[in-house]
Each structure stands twice: as structure tokens, then as C-alpha cells.
Coordinates of C-alpha atoms in Angstrom, one line a residue:
M1 CA 93.6 154.4 214.5
K2 CA 91.9 151.1 213.9
K3 CA 88.5 152.8 213.6
Y4 CA 90.1 155.3 211.1
I5 CA 91.6 152.5 209.0
F6 CA 88.3 150.5 209.1
N7 CA 86.3 153.6 207.8
I8 CA 88.8 154.0 205.0
I9 CA 88.4 150.4 204.0
I10 CA 84.6 150.7 204.1
I11 CA 84.7 153.8 201.9
L12 CA 87.0 152.3 199.4
T13 CA 85.0 149.1 199.2
V14 CA 81.7 150.9 198.7
G15 CA 83.3 153.2 196.1
F16 CA 84.8 150.2 194.2
T17 CA 81.4 148.4 194.4
V18 CA 79.5 151.3 193.1
Y19 CA 82.0 151.9 190.3
S20 CA 82.0 148.2 189.3
C21 CA 78.2 148.1 189.4
D22 CA 77.9 151.2 187.3
E23 CA 80.4 149.8 184.8
F24 CA 78.4 146.6 184.6
L25 CA 75.1 148.3 184.1
D26 CA 76.6 150.4 181.3
V27 CA 76.8 147.3 179.2
M28 CA 73.6 146.2 177.5
P29 CA 73.0 142.5 178.1
D30 CA 72.7 140.6 174.8
N31 CA 72.7 136.9 174.6
R32 CA 72.3 136.6 170.9
T33 CA 74.9 134.7 168.9
Q34 CA 77.5 136.8 167.2
L35 CA 77.1 135.8 163.6
D36 CA 80.6 136.7 162.4
N37 CA 81.4 133.7 160.2
P38 CA 79.7 131.5 157.6
Q39 CA 79.4 128.4 159.9
K40 CA 77.6 130.3 162.7
I41 CA 75.2 131.7 160.1
K42 CA 74.5 128.2 158.7
D43 CA 74.0 126.8 162.3
L44 CA 71.4 129.5 163.1
L45 CA 69.6 129.0 159.8
V46 CA 69.3 125.2 160.2
T47 CA 67.6 125.7 163.6
S48 CA 65.3 128.5 162.4
Y49 CA 62.5 126.3 160.9
P50 CA 59.3 126.7 162.8
A51 CA 58.2 124.1 165.4
A52 CA 54.7 125.4 165.3
N53 CA 52.0 123.1 163.9
Y54 CA 48.8 124.6 162.5
A55 CA 46.9 121.3 162.0
L56 CA 44.9 121.3 165.2
V57 CA 43.8 124.9 164.9
A58 CA 42.8 124.4 161.2
E59 CA 41.0 121.2 161.8
L60 CA 39.0 122.3 164.8
S61 CA 38.0 125.6 163.0
G62 CA 36.8 123.7 160.0
D63 CA 33.6 121.8 159.1
N64 CA 35.0 118.3 159.5
L65 CA 33.6 118.0 163.0
I66 CA 30.4 117.1 164.9
D67 CA 29.2 119.1 167.9
N68 CA 28.8 116.5 170.6
R69 CA 26.8 118.9 172.7
S70 CA 24.0 119.2 170.2
E71 CA 20.6 117.6 170.8
N72 CA 21.1 115.2 167.9
A73 CA 24.5 114.0 169.1
T74 CA 24.8 110.3 169.9
L75 CA 27.3 111.0 172.7
R76 CA 26.6 114.2 174.6
T77 CA 29.9 115.3 176.0
D78 CA 32.2 118.3 176.1
A79 CA 35.6 118.6 174.3
Y80 CA 38.6 117.2 176.1
E81 CA 40.3 120.6 176.2
R82 CA 38.6 124.0 176.6
M83 CA 40.8 125.3 173.8
D84 CA 39.1 122.8 171.4
T85 CA 35.7 124.3 172.1
E86 CA 37.0 127.8 171.7
L87 CA 38.5 127.0 168.3
F88 CA 35.3 125.1 167.2
E89 CA 33.1 128.1 168.1
W90 CA 35.6 130.6 166.6
L91 CA 36.2 132.3 169.9
D92 CA 39.4 133.9 171.0
V93 CA 41.5 131.2 172.7
A94 CA 42.1 132.4 176.2
S95 CA 42.6 129.1 177.9
S96 CA 46.0 128.0 176.5
T97 CA 49.4 129.2 175.3
S98 CA 50.7 125.6 174.9
S99 CA 51.8 124.0 171.7
D100 CA 49.2 123.9 169.0
S101 CA 47.5 127.0 170.4
P102 CA 47.1 130.2 168.2
Y103 CA 49.5 131.9 170.7
F104 CA 52.1 129.3 170.0
L105 CA 51.7 129.5 166.3
W106 CA 52.0 133.3 166.4
E107 CA 55.2 133.2 168.5
G108 CA 56.7 130.3 166.6
Y109 CA 56.4 131.7 163.1
Y110 CA 57.6 135.2 164.2
Q111 CA 60.5 133.6 166.0
S112 CA 61.5 131.9 162.8
I113 CA 61.1 135.2 160.9
A114 CA 63.3 136.9 163.4
A115 CA 66.0 134.3 162.9
A116 CA 65.7 134.5 159.1
N117 CA 66.1 138.3 159.3
Q118 CA 69.1 137.9 161.6
V119 CA 70.7 135.6 159.1
L120 CA 70.0 138.0 156.2
E121 CA 71.5 140.9 158.0
A122 CA 74.6 138.9 159.0
I123 CA 75.1 137.7 155.4
D124 CA 75.0 141.3 154.1
K125 CA 77.5 142.4 156.8
L126 CA 79.8 139.5 155.9
A127 CA 79.6 140.2 152.2
A128 CA 80.6 143.8 152.9
S129 CA 83.7 142.8 154.8
D130 CA 84.7 139.8 152.7
D131 CA 84.1 139.8 149.0
E132 CA 85.2 136.2 148.6
T133 CA 82.5 134.8 150.9
N134 CA 79.6 133.5 148.9
M135 CA 76.4 132.8 150.9
D136 CA 73.9 133.2 148.2
A137 CA 72.4 129.7 148.9
Q138 CA 71.9 130.6 152.6
K139 CA 70.3 133.9 151.6
G140 CA 67.9 132.2 149.3
E141 CA 66.9 129.7 152.0
A142 CA 66.4 132.5 154.6
L143 CA 64.2 134.4 152.1
M144 CA 62.1 131.3 151.4
L145 CA 61.7 130.7 155.1
R146 CA 60.6 134.2 155.7
A147 CA 58.1 134.1 152.9
Y148 CA 56.7 130.7 154.2
C149 CA 56.2 131.9 157.8
H150 CA 54.4 135.1 156.7
F151 CA 52.3 133.0 154.4
M152 CA 51.2 130.8 157.3
L153 CA 50.6 133.8 159.6
V154 CA 48.4 135.7 157.1
N155 CA 46.3 132.7 156.3
I156 CA 45.8 131.7 159.9
F157 CA 45.2 135.2 161.4
A158 CA 43.7 137.2 158.5
K159 CA 41.0 136.9 155.8
A160 CA 41.6 134.9 152.7
Y161 CA 43.2 136.6 149.7
K162 CA 40.5 137.9 147.3
D163 CA 42.3 140.0 144.6
E164 CA 44.7 143.0 144.4
E165 CA 41.9 145.5 145.0
L166 CA 39.6 143.9 147.5
S167 CA 42.5 142.6 149.7
K168 CA 43.9 146.1 150.1
N169 CA 41.0 146.7 152.5
D170 CA 41.6 143.6 154.6
L171 CA 44.1 143.8 157.5
G172 CA 46.8 141.2 157.3
V173 CA 49.9 140.8 159.6
T174 CA 53.1 142.8 160.1
Y175 CA 55.7 141.8 157.5
M176 CA 59.0 141.8 159.3
T177 CA 62.0 142.5 157.0
K178 CA 64.8 143.3 159.5
P179 CA 65.8 142.2 163.0
E180 CA 64.2 144.0 165.9
T181 CA 66.5 145.8 168.4
K182 CA 64.0 147.5 170.6
V183 CA 61.4 146.4 173.2
L184 CA 57.7 147.2 173.1
V185 CA 57.6 148.6 169.5
H186 CA 54.3 149.5 167.9
Y187 CA 53.9 147.7 164.5
D188 CA 51.5 148.6 161.7
R189 CA 49.7 145.7 160.1
N190 CA 50.1 145.4 156.4
S191 CA 47.1 144.7 154.3
V192 CA 46.5 141.2 153.0
E193 CA 47.4 142.4 149.5
E194 CA 50.7 144.0 150.8
V195 CA 51.6 140.8 152.6
Y196 CA 51.1 138.7 149.5
E197 CA 53.2 141.1 147.4
L198 CA 56.0 140.9 149.9
I199 CA 55.8 137.1 150.0
A200 CA 56.0 137.1 146.2
Q201 CA 59.1 139.3 146.3
D202 CA 60.9 137.0 148.8
I203 CA 60.0 133.9 146.8
E204 CA 61.2 135.3 143.5
E205 CA 64.4 136.7 145.0
G206 CA 65.1 133.6 147.1
F207 CA 64.2 130.8 144.6
V208 CA 67.0 131.6 142.1
L209 CA 69.6 131.5 144.9
I210 CA 68.6 128.1 146.3
D211 CA 71.3 125.5 145.8
D212 CA 70.7 121.9 146.8
K213 CA 74.5 121.2 146.8
S214 CA 74.9 123.6 149.8
Y215 CA 73.0 121.2 152.1
Q216 CA 74.6 118.2 153.8
V217 CA 71.1 116.7 154.3
P218 CA 68.9 118.4 151.7
K219 CA 65.5 116.9 152.9
Y220 CA 65.6 119.1 156.0
H221 CA 65.8 122.3 154.0
F222 CA 64.0 124.4 151.4
T223 CA 65.5 122.5 148.4
K224 CA 64.8 123.6 144.9
A225 CA 61.9 121.2 144.6
A226 CA 60.5 122.1 148.1
S227 CA 60.8 125.8 147.3
A228 CA 59.0 125.3 144.0
A229 CA 56.2 123.4 145.7
F230 CA 55.7 126.2 148.2
A231 CA 55.8 128.8 145.4
S232 CA 53.2 126.9 143.4
Q233 CA 50.9 126.6 146.5
F234 CA 51.3 130.3 147.2
Y235 CA 50.5 131.4 143.6
L236 CA 47.4 129.1 143.7
Y237 CA 46.2 131.0 146.7
K238 CA 47.0 134.2 144.8
R239 CA 45.2 133.0 141.7
D240 CA 48.3 133.6 139.6
Y241 CA 47.9 130.5 137.5
D242 CA 50.8 131.0 135.1
N243 CA 53.2 130.9 138.0
V244 CA 51.3 128.0 139.5
I245 CA 52.1 126.0 136.4
K246 CA 55.6 127.3 136.1
Y247 CA 56.6 126.2 139.6
A248 CA 54.6 123.0 139.5
D249 CA 56.5 122.0 136.4
I250 CA 59.8 122.6 138.2
V251 CA 58.6 120.2 141.0

């Protein structure tokens, strides 16, 4: 009788465990914040600015350096970091994924873009469910942030903008306009010209929505002046000089 009862207990325990495990595995794990109110959206947006810094990559890839390994060098020595040499020689950086590396820049800017897209989607959903909620200022900030990060990516990882025709033949980067919900997705690269046009769209749509009064500490955000400064810089790269003057005057 004891053996019979013991077997029943084992069967019930195994059955309950399997059922509980199956029920647990049926739920897709998702640790993302549920952006279901204005404050959560603002909190995500304020932490979405990129921590990536392009200064080292740009400086070491430029002409403002001396090759200390050359025959004419006063001090014959190698670079302190292997990554420095790879950047100086325009090689693929395979030695580092740390901060200031191209890998870190790529990840950092696309993480900020992902957050901006999450904010934009949440704002649209909130507006659909609550007509009285006005988050135009946050939408404008997210659009400016998305434009800025794509601008940095295309200028670091693609060829310089030439003009509307020639830049159609140059591969740029993928312009992300919505949150990703899948893993291991194949993305098509936009041309440099397409990236610049999409940046311009985000700037023009976002700039008119920027409201400095919506910020508790404006200097940490895309204020009206900061947004105009970025827009002026972007149009200078694009050689659209009328818009350069327009936004520079606003600054």
C-alpha cells in the first residue's frame, strides 16, 4: 500500500512539474519596460542618448598623426593599443569591442535608435487610446535623436555624401524606423542618398515639435537651439545651403 501511494505521489508530482514547466515555457520572456503612461515614456527617452564617442576613431583615422614606426620618426615605437594601429592603417578593428571601438559605436548608436523607435511606437499607441494626452514634444525629441544617430552611423561607416545621383550608388546603413521584435533578422542597407533623405524627413518632422518648456533640465536634451544646430550641420554635409542658413539663423 505504501509503495502504491508513493508511486501515485511521484506520478502526480511529475505531471504537475511538466504542466507547470510547459505553462512557463509558453510565455515569451520579455524584460522590456511596458511604456503605458507618459512618465515611463519620458524616463526611457531621457536615457536613450548614445554613450558612444566617435572622437578616437575619427582622430586615429585622420591625417593629424605621425607614424612612429617610420624610418624618419624621432621615437620608434608601436601604438599603445593594437586598435590604434588598426584604425590608423584603416584596417578592420578585430582587437577590441571596448568603448571607443567601431563595434561599440555601432552598438551604441543602434541601441539609441531602438529606444527612440520604442518611444515613437508607445506615443502612437498612447495617442490612440487617450486623445487628451499630448506628447508632441517627446515625439519631436525622439525623431531628432533617431536622425542624429543615423547621421553619425552613415558618416562613420559609409562613404561621404556626394549628391543625390552619385550617392544612390554608395551603400549606407540600415535606417531603422520601428522597433525590432525578432531575432536574427536580415536587413537591407539603404544607400547613402536614401539615409540622408530619411534623416531630412525626421529632422523636418521633429524640429517643429520640439518644445524647450517640456524639459526640466533643457541642456541635456535636443532643445530648439541644439536641434537647429544639428540640422544646420546636416544640411552643410548635404550641401543644401539654404537650409544651412535657415537653421543657423535660428541658433
